[in-house]
Short mmCIF file of C-alpha atoms in Angstrom, two decimals:
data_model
loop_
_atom_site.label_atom_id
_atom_site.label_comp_id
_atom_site.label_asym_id
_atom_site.label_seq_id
_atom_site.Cartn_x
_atom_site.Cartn_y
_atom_site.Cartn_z
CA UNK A 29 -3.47 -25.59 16.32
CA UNK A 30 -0.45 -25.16 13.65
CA UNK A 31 -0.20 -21.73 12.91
CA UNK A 32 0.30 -20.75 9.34
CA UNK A 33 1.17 -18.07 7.58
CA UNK A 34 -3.30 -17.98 6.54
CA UNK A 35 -3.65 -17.82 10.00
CA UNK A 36 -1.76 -14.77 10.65
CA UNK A 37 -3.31 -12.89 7.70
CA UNK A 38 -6.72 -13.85 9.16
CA UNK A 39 -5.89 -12.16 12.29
CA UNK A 40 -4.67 -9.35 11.74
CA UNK A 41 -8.11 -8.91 9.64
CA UNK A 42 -9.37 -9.76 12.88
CA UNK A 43 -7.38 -7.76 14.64
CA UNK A 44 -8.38 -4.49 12.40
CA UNK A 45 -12.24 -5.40 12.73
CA UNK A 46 -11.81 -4.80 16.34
CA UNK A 47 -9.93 -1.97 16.75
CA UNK A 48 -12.59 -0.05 13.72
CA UNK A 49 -15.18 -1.36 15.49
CA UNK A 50 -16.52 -3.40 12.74
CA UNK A 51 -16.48 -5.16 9.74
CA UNK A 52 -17.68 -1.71 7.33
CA UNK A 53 -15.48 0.66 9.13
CA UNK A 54 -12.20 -1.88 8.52
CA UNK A 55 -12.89 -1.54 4.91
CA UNK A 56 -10.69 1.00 4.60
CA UNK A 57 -8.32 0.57 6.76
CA UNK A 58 -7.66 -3.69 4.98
CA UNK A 59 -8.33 -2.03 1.39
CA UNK A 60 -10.56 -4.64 0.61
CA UNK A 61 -14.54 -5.19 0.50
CA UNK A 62 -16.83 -5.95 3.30
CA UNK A 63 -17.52 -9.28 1.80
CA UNK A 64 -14.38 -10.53 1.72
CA UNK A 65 -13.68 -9.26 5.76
CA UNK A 66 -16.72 -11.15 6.45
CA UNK A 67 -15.46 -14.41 4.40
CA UNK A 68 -12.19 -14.32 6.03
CA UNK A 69 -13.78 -13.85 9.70
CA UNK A 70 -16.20 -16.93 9.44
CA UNK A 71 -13.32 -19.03 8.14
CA UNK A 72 -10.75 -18.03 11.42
CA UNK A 73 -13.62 -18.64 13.46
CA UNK A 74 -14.14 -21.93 12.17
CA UNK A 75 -10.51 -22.70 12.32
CA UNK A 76 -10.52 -21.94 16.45
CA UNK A 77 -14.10 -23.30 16.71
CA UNK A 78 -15.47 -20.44 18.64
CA UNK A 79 -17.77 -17.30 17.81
CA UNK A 80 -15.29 -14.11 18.00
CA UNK A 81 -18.15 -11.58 17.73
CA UNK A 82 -21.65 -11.26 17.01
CA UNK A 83 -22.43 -8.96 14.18
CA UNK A 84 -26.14 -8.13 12.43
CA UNK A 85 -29.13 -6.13 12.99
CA UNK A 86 -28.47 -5.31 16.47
CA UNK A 87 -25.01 -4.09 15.57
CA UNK A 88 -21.36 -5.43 16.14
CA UNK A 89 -19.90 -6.61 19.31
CA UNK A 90 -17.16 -8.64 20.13
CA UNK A 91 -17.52 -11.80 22.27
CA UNK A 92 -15.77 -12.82 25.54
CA UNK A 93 -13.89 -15.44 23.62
CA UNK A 94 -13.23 -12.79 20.85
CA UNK A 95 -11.89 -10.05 23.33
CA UNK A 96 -9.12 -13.18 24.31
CA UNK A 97 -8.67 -14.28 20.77
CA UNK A 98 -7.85 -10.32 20.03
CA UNK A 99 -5.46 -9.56 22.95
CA UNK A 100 -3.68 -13.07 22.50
CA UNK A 101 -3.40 -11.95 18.19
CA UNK A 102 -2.06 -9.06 19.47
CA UNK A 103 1.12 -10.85 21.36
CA UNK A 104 1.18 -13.22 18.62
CA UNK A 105 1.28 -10.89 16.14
CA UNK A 106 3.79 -8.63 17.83
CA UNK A 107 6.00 -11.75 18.52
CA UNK A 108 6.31 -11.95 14.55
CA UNK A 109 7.13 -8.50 13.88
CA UNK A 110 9.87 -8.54 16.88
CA UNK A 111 11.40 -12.03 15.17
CA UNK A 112 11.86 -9.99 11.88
CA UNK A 113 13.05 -7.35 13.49
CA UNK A 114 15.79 -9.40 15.29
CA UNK A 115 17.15 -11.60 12.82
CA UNK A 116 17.18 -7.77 10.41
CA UNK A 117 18.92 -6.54 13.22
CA UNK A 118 21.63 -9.37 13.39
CA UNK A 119 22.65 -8.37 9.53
CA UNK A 120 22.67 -4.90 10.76
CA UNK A 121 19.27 -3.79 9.04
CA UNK A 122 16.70 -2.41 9.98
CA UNK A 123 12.99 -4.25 9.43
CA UNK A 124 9.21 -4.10 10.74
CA UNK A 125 6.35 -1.89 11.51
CA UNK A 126 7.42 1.79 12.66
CA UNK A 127 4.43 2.32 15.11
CA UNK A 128 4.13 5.91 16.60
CA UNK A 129 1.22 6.78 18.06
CA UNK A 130 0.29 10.68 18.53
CA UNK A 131 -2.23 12.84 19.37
CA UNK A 132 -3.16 15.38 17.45
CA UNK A 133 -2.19 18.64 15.96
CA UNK A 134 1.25 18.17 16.33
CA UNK A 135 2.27 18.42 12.37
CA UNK A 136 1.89 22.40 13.02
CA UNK A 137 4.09 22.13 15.71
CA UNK A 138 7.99 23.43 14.10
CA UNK A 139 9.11 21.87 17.07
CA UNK A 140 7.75 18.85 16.66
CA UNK A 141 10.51 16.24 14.62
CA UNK A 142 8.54 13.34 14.08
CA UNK A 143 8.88 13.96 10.06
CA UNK A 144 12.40 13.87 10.52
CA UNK A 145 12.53 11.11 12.21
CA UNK A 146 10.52 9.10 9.83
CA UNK A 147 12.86 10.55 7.37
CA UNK A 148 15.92 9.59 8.89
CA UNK A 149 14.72 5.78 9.57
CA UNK A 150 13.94 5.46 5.57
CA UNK A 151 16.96 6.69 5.04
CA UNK A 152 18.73 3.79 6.97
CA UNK A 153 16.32 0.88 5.47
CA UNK A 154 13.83 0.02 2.59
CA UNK A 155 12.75 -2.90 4.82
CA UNK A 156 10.17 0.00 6.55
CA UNK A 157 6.59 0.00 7.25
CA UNK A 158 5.21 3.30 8.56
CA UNK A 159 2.02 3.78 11.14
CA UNK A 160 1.31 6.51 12.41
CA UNK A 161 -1.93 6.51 15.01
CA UNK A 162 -3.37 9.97 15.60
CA UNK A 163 -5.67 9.33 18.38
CA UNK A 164 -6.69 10.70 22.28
CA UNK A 165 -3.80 11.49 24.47
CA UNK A 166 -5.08 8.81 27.23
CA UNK A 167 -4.83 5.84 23.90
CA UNK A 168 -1.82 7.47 23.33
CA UNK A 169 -0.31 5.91 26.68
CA UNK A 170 -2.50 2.48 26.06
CA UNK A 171 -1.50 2.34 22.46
CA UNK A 172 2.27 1.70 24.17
CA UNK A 173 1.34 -0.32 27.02
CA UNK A 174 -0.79 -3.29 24.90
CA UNK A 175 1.82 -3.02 22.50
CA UNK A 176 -0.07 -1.67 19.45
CA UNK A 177 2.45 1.36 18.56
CA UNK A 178 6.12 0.99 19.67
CA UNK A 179 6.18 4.42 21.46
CA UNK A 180 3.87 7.02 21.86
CA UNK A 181 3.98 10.86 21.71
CA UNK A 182 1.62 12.97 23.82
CA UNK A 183 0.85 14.13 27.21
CA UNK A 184 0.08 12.74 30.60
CA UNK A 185 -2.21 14.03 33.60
CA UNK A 186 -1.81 10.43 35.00
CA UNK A 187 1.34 8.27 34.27
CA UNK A 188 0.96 5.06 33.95
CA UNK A 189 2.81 1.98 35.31
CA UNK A 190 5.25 0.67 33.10
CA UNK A 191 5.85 3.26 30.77
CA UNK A 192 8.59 6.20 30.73
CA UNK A 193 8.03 9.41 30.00
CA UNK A 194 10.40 12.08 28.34
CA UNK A 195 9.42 15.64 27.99
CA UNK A 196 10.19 16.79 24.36
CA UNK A 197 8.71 20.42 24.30
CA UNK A 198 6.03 22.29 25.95
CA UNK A 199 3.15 23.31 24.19
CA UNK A 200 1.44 26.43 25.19
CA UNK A 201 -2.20 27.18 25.25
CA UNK A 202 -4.29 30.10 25.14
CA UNK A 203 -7.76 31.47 25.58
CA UNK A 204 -9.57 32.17 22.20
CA UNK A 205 -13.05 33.35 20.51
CA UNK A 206 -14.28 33.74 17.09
CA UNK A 207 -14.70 36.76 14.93
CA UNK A 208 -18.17 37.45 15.32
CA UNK A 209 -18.21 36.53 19.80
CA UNK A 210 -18.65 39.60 21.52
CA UNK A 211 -15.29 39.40 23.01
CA UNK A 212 -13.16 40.05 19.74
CA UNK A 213 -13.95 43.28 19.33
CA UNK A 214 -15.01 44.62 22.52
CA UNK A 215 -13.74 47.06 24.85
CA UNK A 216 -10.93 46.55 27.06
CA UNK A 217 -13.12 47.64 30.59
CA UNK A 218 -15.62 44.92 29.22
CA UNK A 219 -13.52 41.68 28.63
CA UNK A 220 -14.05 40.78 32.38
CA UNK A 221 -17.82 40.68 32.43
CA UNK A 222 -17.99 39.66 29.16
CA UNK A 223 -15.97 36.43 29.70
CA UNK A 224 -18.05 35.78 32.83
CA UNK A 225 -21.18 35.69 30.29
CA UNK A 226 -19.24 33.69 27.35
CA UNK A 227 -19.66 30.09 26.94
CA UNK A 228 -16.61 28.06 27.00
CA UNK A 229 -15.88 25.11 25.22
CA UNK A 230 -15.70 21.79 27.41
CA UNK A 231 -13.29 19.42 26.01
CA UNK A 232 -12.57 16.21 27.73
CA UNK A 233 -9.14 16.04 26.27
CA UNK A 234 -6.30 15.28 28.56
CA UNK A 235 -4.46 19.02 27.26
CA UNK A 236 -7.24 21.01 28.43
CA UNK A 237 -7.99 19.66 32.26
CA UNK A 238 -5.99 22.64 34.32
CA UNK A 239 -8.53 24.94 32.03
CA UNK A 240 -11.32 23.71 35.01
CA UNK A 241 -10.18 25.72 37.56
CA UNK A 242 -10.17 29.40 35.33
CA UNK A 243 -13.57 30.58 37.07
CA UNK A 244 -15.01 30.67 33.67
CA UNK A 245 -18.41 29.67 32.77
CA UNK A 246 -18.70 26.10 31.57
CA UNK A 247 -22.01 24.98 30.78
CA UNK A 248 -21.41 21.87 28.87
CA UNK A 249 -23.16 23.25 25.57
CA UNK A 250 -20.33 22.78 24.08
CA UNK A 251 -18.06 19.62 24.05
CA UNK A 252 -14.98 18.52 22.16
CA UNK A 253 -12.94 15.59 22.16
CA UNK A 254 -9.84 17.19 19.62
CA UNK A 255 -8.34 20.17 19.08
CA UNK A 256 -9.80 20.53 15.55
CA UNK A 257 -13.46 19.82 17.05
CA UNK A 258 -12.66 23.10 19.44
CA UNK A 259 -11.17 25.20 16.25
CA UNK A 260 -14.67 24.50 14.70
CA UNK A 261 -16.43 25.85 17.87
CA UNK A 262 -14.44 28.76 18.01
CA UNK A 263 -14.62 30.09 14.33
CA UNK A 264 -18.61 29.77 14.68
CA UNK A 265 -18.26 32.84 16.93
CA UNK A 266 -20.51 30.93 19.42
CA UNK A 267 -18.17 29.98 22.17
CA UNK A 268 -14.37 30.34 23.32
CA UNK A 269 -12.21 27.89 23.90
CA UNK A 270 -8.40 26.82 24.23
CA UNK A 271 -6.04 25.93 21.79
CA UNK A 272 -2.46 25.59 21.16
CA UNK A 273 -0.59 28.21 20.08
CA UNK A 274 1.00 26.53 16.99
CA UNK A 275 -2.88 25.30 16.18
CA UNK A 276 -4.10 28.43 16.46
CA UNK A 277 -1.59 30.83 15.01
CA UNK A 278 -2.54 30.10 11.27
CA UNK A 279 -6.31 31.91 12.23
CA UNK A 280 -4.73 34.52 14.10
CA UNK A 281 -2.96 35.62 11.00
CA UNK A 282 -6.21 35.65 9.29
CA UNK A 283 -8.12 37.73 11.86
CA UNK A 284 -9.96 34.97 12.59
CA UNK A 285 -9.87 34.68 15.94
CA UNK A 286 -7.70 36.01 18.35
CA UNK A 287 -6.32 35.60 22.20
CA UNK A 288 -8.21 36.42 25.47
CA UNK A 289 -6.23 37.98 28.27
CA UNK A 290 -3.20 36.31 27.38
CA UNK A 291 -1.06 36.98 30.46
CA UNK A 292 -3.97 35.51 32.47
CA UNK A 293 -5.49 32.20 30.66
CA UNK A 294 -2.83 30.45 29.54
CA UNK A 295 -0.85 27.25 30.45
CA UNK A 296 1.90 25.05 29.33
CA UNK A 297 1.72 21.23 29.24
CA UNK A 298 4.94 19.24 28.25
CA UNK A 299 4.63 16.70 24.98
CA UNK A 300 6.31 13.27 25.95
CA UNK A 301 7.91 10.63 24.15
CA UNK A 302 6.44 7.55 26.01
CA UNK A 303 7.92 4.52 25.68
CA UNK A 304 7.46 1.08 27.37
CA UNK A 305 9.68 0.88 30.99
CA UNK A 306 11.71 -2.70 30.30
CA UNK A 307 15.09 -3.61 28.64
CA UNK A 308 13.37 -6.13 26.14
CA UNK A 309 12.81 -3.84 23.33
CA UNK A 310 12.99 -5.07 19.95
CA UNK A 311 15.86 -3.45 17.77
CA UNK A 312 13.35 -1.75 15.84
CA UNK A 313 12.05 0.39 18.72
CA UNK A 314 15.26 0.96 20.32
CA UNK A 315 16.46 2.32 16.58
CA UNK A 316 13.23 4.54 16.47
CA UNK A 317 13.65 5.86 20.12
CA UNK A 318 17.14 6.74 19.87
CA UNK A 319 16.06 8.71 16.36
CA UNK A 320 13.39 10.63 17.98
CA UNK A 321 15.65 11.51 20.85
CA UNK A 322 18.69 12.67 18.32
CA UNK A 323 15.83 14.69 16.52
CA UNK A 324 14.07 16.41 19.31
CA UNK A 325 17.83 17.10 20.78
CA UNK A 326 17.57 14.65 23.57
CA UNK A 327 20.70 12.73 22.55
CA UNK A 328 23.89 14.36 20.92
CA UNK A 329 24.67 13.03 17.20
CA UNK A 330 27.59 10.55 16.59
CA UNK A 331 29.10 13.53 15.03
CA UNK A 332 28.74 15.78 18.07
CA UNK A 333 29.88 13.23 20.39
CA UNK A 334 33.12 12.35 18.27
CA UNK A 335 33.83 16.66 18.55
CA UNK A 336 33.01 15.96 22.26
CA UNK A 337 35.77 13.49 22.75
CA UNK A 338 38.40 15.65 20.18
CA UNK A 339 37.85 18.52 22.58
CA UNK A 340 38.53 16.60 25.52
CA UNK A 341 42.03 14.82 24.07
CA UNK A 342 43.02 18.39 22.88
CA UNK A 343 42.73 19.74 26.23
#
């Protein structure tokens, strides 16, 4: 098989149909209609001559031969961008997809650069896509290792093989409940049997495991996946539950809901920069990674290193 530039457009359709989960919820994400996905699948799938998923009224699921076709697009596809990327790079330009993926929350973060760094990458090139992944912390990592987003930023309770990780900031979390819970208003000598009665928000998200060993009373009656999913638990009045700090704070000011013991249940977590452990980065990502390490004040500016050296020759 010649591949052509029909062939690439075709699978990165494909490639988008898979990672939505089918062809309705890709509609968005390709901009055009569910007709047209569906056109453009049949015809890719007679070009390779095999079935790549199975889609009707038993739902959508991708074959064995489609799961291949996918991870194979995904090298192919990646292959492409890095070419453009080099050959930019060789006229001194910059060129490609700017992949970051993050979890989320991070936007209220002040400490948190990543606009800056998407700023200062424009800045240096026109020749810029930008995609930016807001997903679990745990796709965060996987995002980077199957090459979907050329570095991730999140956290890690397990790092994985082949990646590096470099702490940016720590975030700190605290306990919180609702206006309305019995806790916000209640009297200091009954916070301590009170909590032992409150029902606290289980959230399977990587931030939140050291919250397992607080003695509190998780009951599973509540479950979140994302910090905003635990916000919306919290304001009900219902439950308690930790955030972030910088998440939080907004709602705070409002009286909206406030700390628990704050001394007591709280923990830090460092936010990473995680990028893929190897030497054979394109330009692209070696561009974006130095950026978000100049932002985040991981690596000195050219102009602070040039003040370095005229210290040093003064002295």
């Amino acid at each position: 098989m010649q591949i052509q530039d029909v062939d690439l457009r075709m699978l990165r359709i494909f490639v988008a149909i898979v990672e939505c989960g089918g062809l309705s919820a890709a509609e968005s994400r390709l901009n055009i209609g569910r007709s047209t996905i569906s056109s453009h699948l049949s015809d890719l799938e007679v070009r390779l001559g095999i079935t790549l998923c199975k889609r009707g009224r038993s739902g959508f699921e991708v074959t064995e031969a489609g799961r291949v076709t996918y991870q194979a697009s995904l090298e192919l596809l990646q292959q492409c961008e890095a070419f453009a990327a080099t050959v930019a790079s060789s006229k001194n330009e910059l060129s490609g997809r700017v992949t970051i993926a993050m979890i989320d929350t991070l936007v209220n973060d002040p400490r948190c650069r990543v606009a800056q760094v998407i700023a200062g990458l424009k800045s240096r090139s026109n020749n810029l896509q930008f995609d930016i992944n807001v997903c679990e912390a745990r796709e965060v990592e996987t995002s980077v290792v199957n090459g979907r987003s050329l570095v991730g930023i999140g956290v890690s309770r397990h790092p994985l093989r082949g990646l590096d990780y470099f702490p940016l900031h720590n975030e700190t979390n605290y306990l919180y409940c609702g206006k309305g819970h019995p806790l916000f208003d209640c009297h200091p000598s009954e916070i301590n049997t009170l909590l032992q009665q409150a029902e606290v928000i289980t959230s399977n998200y990587m931030r939140d495991k050291e919250t397992r060993n607080d003695a509190l009373n998780y009951q599973n009656t509540a479950i979140a996946y994302h910090d905003e999913g635990i916000a919306h638990l919290i304001l009900s009045g219902a439950f308690i539950g930790y955030l972030p700090e910088h998440y939080a704070n907004s709602w705070v000011s409002k009286g909206l809901i406030k700390p628990i013991l704050p001394e007591k249940y709280t923990y830090q977590i460092p936010v990473m920069l995680i990028t893929l452990k190897n030497n054979s980065a394109s330009p692209l990502a070696k561009a974006l990674i130095k950026e978000i390490k100049r932002c985040h004040s991981l690596e000195p500016s050219s102009s602070a290193s040039v003040a370095k050296v005229q210290t040093k020759k003064n002295r």
